[in-house]
Coordinates of N, CA and C in Angstrom, one line a residue:
X106 N 117.7 92.2 111.7 CA 117.1 91.7 110.5 C 116.7 90.3 110.6
X107 N 115.6 90.0 110.0 CA 115.2 88.6 109.9 C 114.8 88.3 108.4
X108 N 115.4 87.3 107.9 CA 115.1 86.9 106.5 C 114.2 85.7 106.6
X109 N 113.1 85.7 105.7 CA 112.1 84.6 105.7 C 112.0 84.1 104.3
X110 N 112.0 82.9 104.2 CA 112.0 82.2 102.8 C 111.0 81.1 102.9
X111 N 109.9 81.3 102.1 CA 108.8 80.3 102.1 C 109.1 79.2 101.0
X112 N 108.5 78.1 101.2 CA 108.6 77.0 100.2 C 107.3 76.1 100.3
X113 N 107.1 75.3 99.3 CA 106.1 74.4 99.4 C 104.8 74.7 98.6
X114 N 104.7 75.8 98.0 CA 103.6 76.2 97.2 C 103.5 75.3 95.9
X115 N 102.4 75.4 95.3 CA 102.2 74.6 94.0 C 100.8 74.6 93.5
X116 N 100.5 73.8 92.5 CA 99.2 73.6 91.9 C 98.6 72.3 92.4
X117 N 97.5 72.3 93.1 CA 96.8 71.1 93.7 C 95.4 71.1 93.3
X118 N 94.8 70.0 93.5 CA 93.3 69.8 93.2 C 92.5 70.0 94.4
X119 N 91.3 70.4 94.3 CA 90.4 70.6 95.4 C 90.3 69.4 96.3
X120 N 90.3 69.6 97.6 CA 90.2 68.5 98.5 C 91.5 67.9 99.0
X121 N 92.6 68.3 98.3 CA 93.9 67.7 98.7 C 94.6 68.6 99.7
X122 N 95.9 68.2 100.1 CA 96.6 68.9 101.1 C 97.9 69.5 100.6
X123 N 98.4 70.4 101.2 CA 99.7 71.1 100.9 C 100.3 71.6 102.2
X124 N 101.6 71.5 102.3 CA 102.3 72.1 103.5 C 103.2 73.1 103.0
X125 N 103.2 74.3 103.7 CA 104.1 75.4 103.4 C 105.0 75.5 104.6
X126 N 106.3 75.8 104.2 CA 107.3 75.9 105.2 C 107.9 77.3 105.1
X127 N 108.4 77.9 106.2 CA 109.1 79.2 106.2 C 110.3 79.0 107.0
X128 N 111.5 79.2 106.4 CA 112.7 79.2 107.1 C 113.3 80.6 107.4
X129 N 113.6 80.8 108.7 CA 114.0 82.1 109.1 C 115.5 82.1 109.4
X130 N 116.2 83.2 109.1 CA 117.6 83.4 109.5 C 117.7 84.8 110.0
X131 N 118.8 85.0 110.7 CA 119.1 86.4 111.2 C 118.9 86.4 112.6
X132 N 118.2 87.5 113.1 CA 118.0 87.7 114.6 C 117.2 86.6 115.2
X133 N 117.2 86.4 116.5 CA 116.6 85.3 117.2 C 115.2 85.1 116.8
X134 N 115.0 84.0 116.1 CA 113.6 83.6 115.6 C 112.6 83.4 116.7
X135 N 113.1 82.9 117.9 CA 112.1 82.6 118.9 C 111.6 83.9 119.6
X136 N 112.3 85.0 119.3 CA 111.8 86.3 119.9 C 110.5 86.8 119.2
X137 N 110.2 86.2 118.1 CA 109.1 86.7 117.3 C 107.9 85.8 117.3
X138 N 106.7 86.5 117.3 CA 105.5 85.8 117.0 C 105.5 85.7 115.5
X139 N 104.9 84.6 115.0 CA 104.9 84.3 113.5 C 103.5 84.2 112.9
X140 N 103.3 84.5 111.7 CA 102.1 84.3 111.0 C 102.1 84.0 109.6
X141 N 101.0 83.5 109.0 CA 100.8 83.4 107.6 C 99.7 84.3 107.1
X142 N 100.0 84.9 106.0 CA 99.0 85.8 105.3 C 98.8 85.3 103.9
X143 N 97.8 85.7 103.3 CA 97.7 85.4 101.8 C 97.0 86.6 101.1
X144 N 97.3 86.6 99.8 CA 96.8 87.6 99.0 C 96.4 87.1 97.6
X145 N 95.1 87.2 97.4 CA 94.6 86.7 96.1 C 94.6 87.9 95.1
X146 N 94.5 87.7 93.8 CA 94.6 88.7 92.8 C 93.5 89.7 93.0
X147 N 93.8 91.0 93.0 CA 92.8 92.0 93.2 C 92.3 92.2 94.6
X148 N 92.9 91.5 95.5 CA 92.4 91.6 96.9 C 93.5 92.0 97.9
X149 N 93.2 92.6 99.0 CA 94.2 92.9 100.0 C 94.7 91.7 100.7
X150 N 95.9 91.9 101.1 CA 96.6 90.8 101.9 C 95.8 90.5 103.2
X151 N 95.5 89.3 103.5 CA 94.7 89.0 104.7 C 95.3 88.0 105.7
X152 N 95.0 88.1 106.8 CA 95.5 87.2 107.9 C 95.0 85.8 107.6
X153 N 95.8 84.8 107.8 CA 95.4 83.4 107.8 C 95.6 82.8 109.1
X154 N 96.7 82.8 109.7 CA 97.0 82.1 111.0 C 98.2 82.8 111.6
X155 N 98.2 82.8 113.0 CA 99.3 83.3 113.8 C 99.6 82.3 114.9
X156 N 100.8 82.4 115.3 CA 101.3 81.5 116.5 C 102.3 82.4 117.3
X157 N 102.1 82.3 118.6 CA 103.0 83.1 119.5 C 104.3 82.6 119.5
X158 N 105.3 83.4 120.1 CA 106.7 83.1 120.1 C 107.0 81.7 120.6
X159 N 106.2 81.2 121.7 CA 106.5 80.0 122.4 C 105.7 78.9 121.7
X160 N 104.9 79.2 120.8 CA 104.0 78.1 120.2 C 102.9 77.7 121.0
X161 N 102.6 78.4 122.1 CA 101.6 78.0 123.0 C 100.2 78.4 122.5
X162 N 100.1 79.5 121.8 CA 98.8 79.9 121.3 C 98.7 80.2 119.8
X163 N 97.6 79.8 119.2 CA 97.5 79.9 117.8 C 96.1 80.6 117.5
X164 N 96.0 81.1 116.4 CA 94.8 81.8 115.9 C 94.6 81.7 114.5
X165 N 93.3 81.5 114.0 CA 93.0 81.3 112.6 C 91.9 82.1 112.2
X166 N 92.0 82.5 110.8 CA 90.9 83.1 110.2 C 89.7 82.1 110.1
X167 N 88.5 82.6 110.2 CA 87.3 81.7 110.1 C 87.3 80.8 109.0
X168 N 87.8 81.4 107.8 CA 87.7 80.7 106.5 C 88.6 79.4 106.5
X169 N 89.6 79.4 107.4 CA 90.5 78.2 107.4 C 90.5 77.4 108.6
X170 N 89.7 77.8 109.6 CA 89.7 77.1 110.9 C 89.1 75.7 110.7
X171 N 89.9 74.7 111.3 CA 89.6 73.3 111.1 C 90.2 72.7 110.0
X172 N 90.8 73.5 109.1 CA 91.4 72.9 107.8 C 93.0 73.1 107.9
X173 N 93.3 74.3 108.4 CA 94.7 74.7 108.4 C 95.3 74.6 109.8
X174 N 96.6 74.3 109.9 CA 97.3 74.2 111.2 C 98.6 74.8 111.1
X175 N 98.9 75.8 112.0 CA 100.2 76.5 112.0 C 101.0 75.9 113.1
X176 N 102.3 75.7 112.9 CA 103.2 75.2 113.9 C 104.6 75.8 113.7
X177 N 105.4 75.7 114.7 CA 106.8 76.3 114.6 C 107.7 75.3 115.4
X178 N 108.9 75.4 114.9 CA 110.0 74.6 115.5 C 111.2 75.6 115.8
X179 N 111.3 76.1 117.0 CA 112.3 77.1 117.4 C 113.7 76.7 117.3
X180 N 113.8 75.4 117.4 CA 115.2 74.8 117.3 C 115.7 74.8 115.8
X181 N 114.7 74.7 114.9 CA 115.1 74.7 113.5 C 114.8 76.0 112.8
X182 N 114.3 77.0 113.6 CA 113.9 78.3 113.0 C 113.0 78.2 111.8
X183 N 111.9 77.4 112.0 CA 111.0 77.2 111.0 C 109.5 77.3 111.5
X184 N 108.7 77.8 110.6 CA 107.3 77.8 110.9 C 106.5 77.2 109.7
X185 N 105.5 76.5 109.9 CA 104.8 75.8 108.8 C 103.3 76.0 108.9
X186 N 102.7 75.7 107.7 CA 101.3 75.8 107.6 C 100.8 74.6 106.8
X187 N 100.2 73.7 107.6 CA 99.6 72.5 107.0 C 98.2 72.8 106.5
X188 N 97.9 72.7 105.2 CA 96.6 73.0 104.7 C 95.9 71.7 104.2
X189 N 94.8 71.5 104.7 CA 94.0 70.3 104.3 C 92.7 70.7 103.7
X190 N 92.1 69.8 103.0 CA 90.8 70.0 102.3 C 90.8 71.3 101.5
X191 N 91.7 71.6 100.7 CA 91.9 72.8 100.0 C 90.8 73.1 99.1
X192 N 90.4 74.4 98.9 CA 89.3 74.8 98.1 C 89.9 75.8 97.1
X193 N 89.2 76.0 95.9 CA 89.6 77.1 95.0 C 89.8 78.4 95.7
X194 N 89.0 78.7 96.6 CA 89.0 80.0 97.3 C 90.3 80.2 98.1
X195 N 91.1 79.1 98.3 CA 92.3 79.2 99.0 C 93.5 79.7 98.1
X196 N 93.2 79.8 96.8 CA 94.2 80.2 95.8 C 94.7 81.6 96.2
X197 N 96.0 81.8 96.3 CA 96.6 83.0 96.7 C 98.1 82.9 96.7
X198 N 98.7 84.0 96.9 CA 100.1 84.0 97.3 C 100.2 84.1 98.8
X199 N 100.9 83.1 99.4 CA 101.0 83.0 100.8 C 102.4 83.6 101.3
X200 N 102.2 84.4 102.3 CA 103.4 85.1 102.9 C 103.6 84.7 104.3
X201 N 104.8 84.5 104.6 CA 105.3 84.2 106.0 C 105.6 85.6 106.6
X202 N 105.3 85.7 107.9 CA 105.5 87.0 108.6 C 106.1 86.8 110.0
X203 N 106.9 87.7 110.4 CA 107.5 87.7 111.7 C 107.2 89.1 112.3
X204 N 106.7 89.1 113.6 CA 106.5 90.3 114.2 C 106.0 90.2 115.6
X205 N 105.0 91.0 116.1 CA 104.5 91.0 117.4 C 103.0 91.0 117.4
X206 N 102.5 90.1 118.2 CA 101.0 90.0 118.3 C 100.5 90.9 119.4
X207 N 99.5 91.7 119.2 CA 98.7 92.5 120.1 C 97.3 92.0 120.1
X208 N 97.0 91.0 120.9 CA 95.8 90.3 120.9 C 95.7 89.5 119.6
X209 N 94.6 89.7 118.8 CA 94.5 89.0 117.5 C 95.2 89.7 116.4
X210 N 95.7 90.9 116.6 CA 96.3 91.7 115.5 C 97.8 91.5 115.6
X211 N 98.5 91.5 114.5 CA 99.9 91.3 114.3 C 100.5 92.6 113.7
X212 N 101.6 93.1 114.4 CA 102.4 94.1 113.8 C 103.5 93.3 113.1
X213 N 103.5 93.4 111.8 CA 104.5 92.6 111.0 C 105.8 93.4 110.8
X214 N 106.9 92.9 111.3 CA 108.2 93.6 111.1 C 108.9 93.0 109.9
X215 N 108.7 91.8 109.5 CA 109.4 91.2 108.4 C 108.4 90.3 107.6
X216 N 108.5 90.4 106.3 CA 107.8 89.6 105.3 C 108.7 88.7 104.5
X217 N 108.2 87.5 104.2 CA 108.8 86.7 103.2 C 108.4 87.2 101.8
X218 N 109.0 86.5 100.8 CA 108.7 86.9 99.4 C 107.4 86.4 98.8
X219 N 106.9 85.3 99.5 CA 105.7 84.8 99.1 C 105.8 83.5 98.3
X220 N 104.8 82.6 98.4 CA 104.8 81.4 97.6 C 103.3 81.2 97.0
X221 N 103.3 80.8 95.8 CA 101.9 80.7 95.1 C 101.3 79.4 95.5
X222 N 100.0 79.5 95.8 CA 99.2 78.2 96.0 C 98.0 78.4 95.1
X223 N 97.9 77.4 94.2 CA 96.7 77.4 93.3 C 96.0 76.1 93.4
X224 N 94.7 76.3 93.7 CA 93.8 75.1 93.9 C 92.8 75.0 92.8
X225 N 92.9 74.0 92.0 CA 92.0 73.8 90.8 C 90.8 73.0 91.2
X226 N 89.7 73.4 90.5 CA 88.4 72.8 90.9 C 88.2 71.5 89.9

């Protein structure tokens, strides 16, 4: 089992930045590829960014490319999402995920509980 706890969400204005953190506990964190997903009201959960177990490769949704950066620290069992130049369209509940990457797709084995990000215009 892996437990994931997100933090750092909140209400911010357009154009500002926010950093989300995800703390993992349980089975070996470094064994897992990690990702961030988000779900807006009335919409399906969608991929935002992923990072391989070693941190050597990252992948981003087109909508956040160039604005968001995913990173991980295997020594601290954390994965983070730095979000810059936020837009109202980024408003969603953000979920941390642990699993296995198959190319650009991720099989998610564990989800966090989510953290709300609201961007006001």
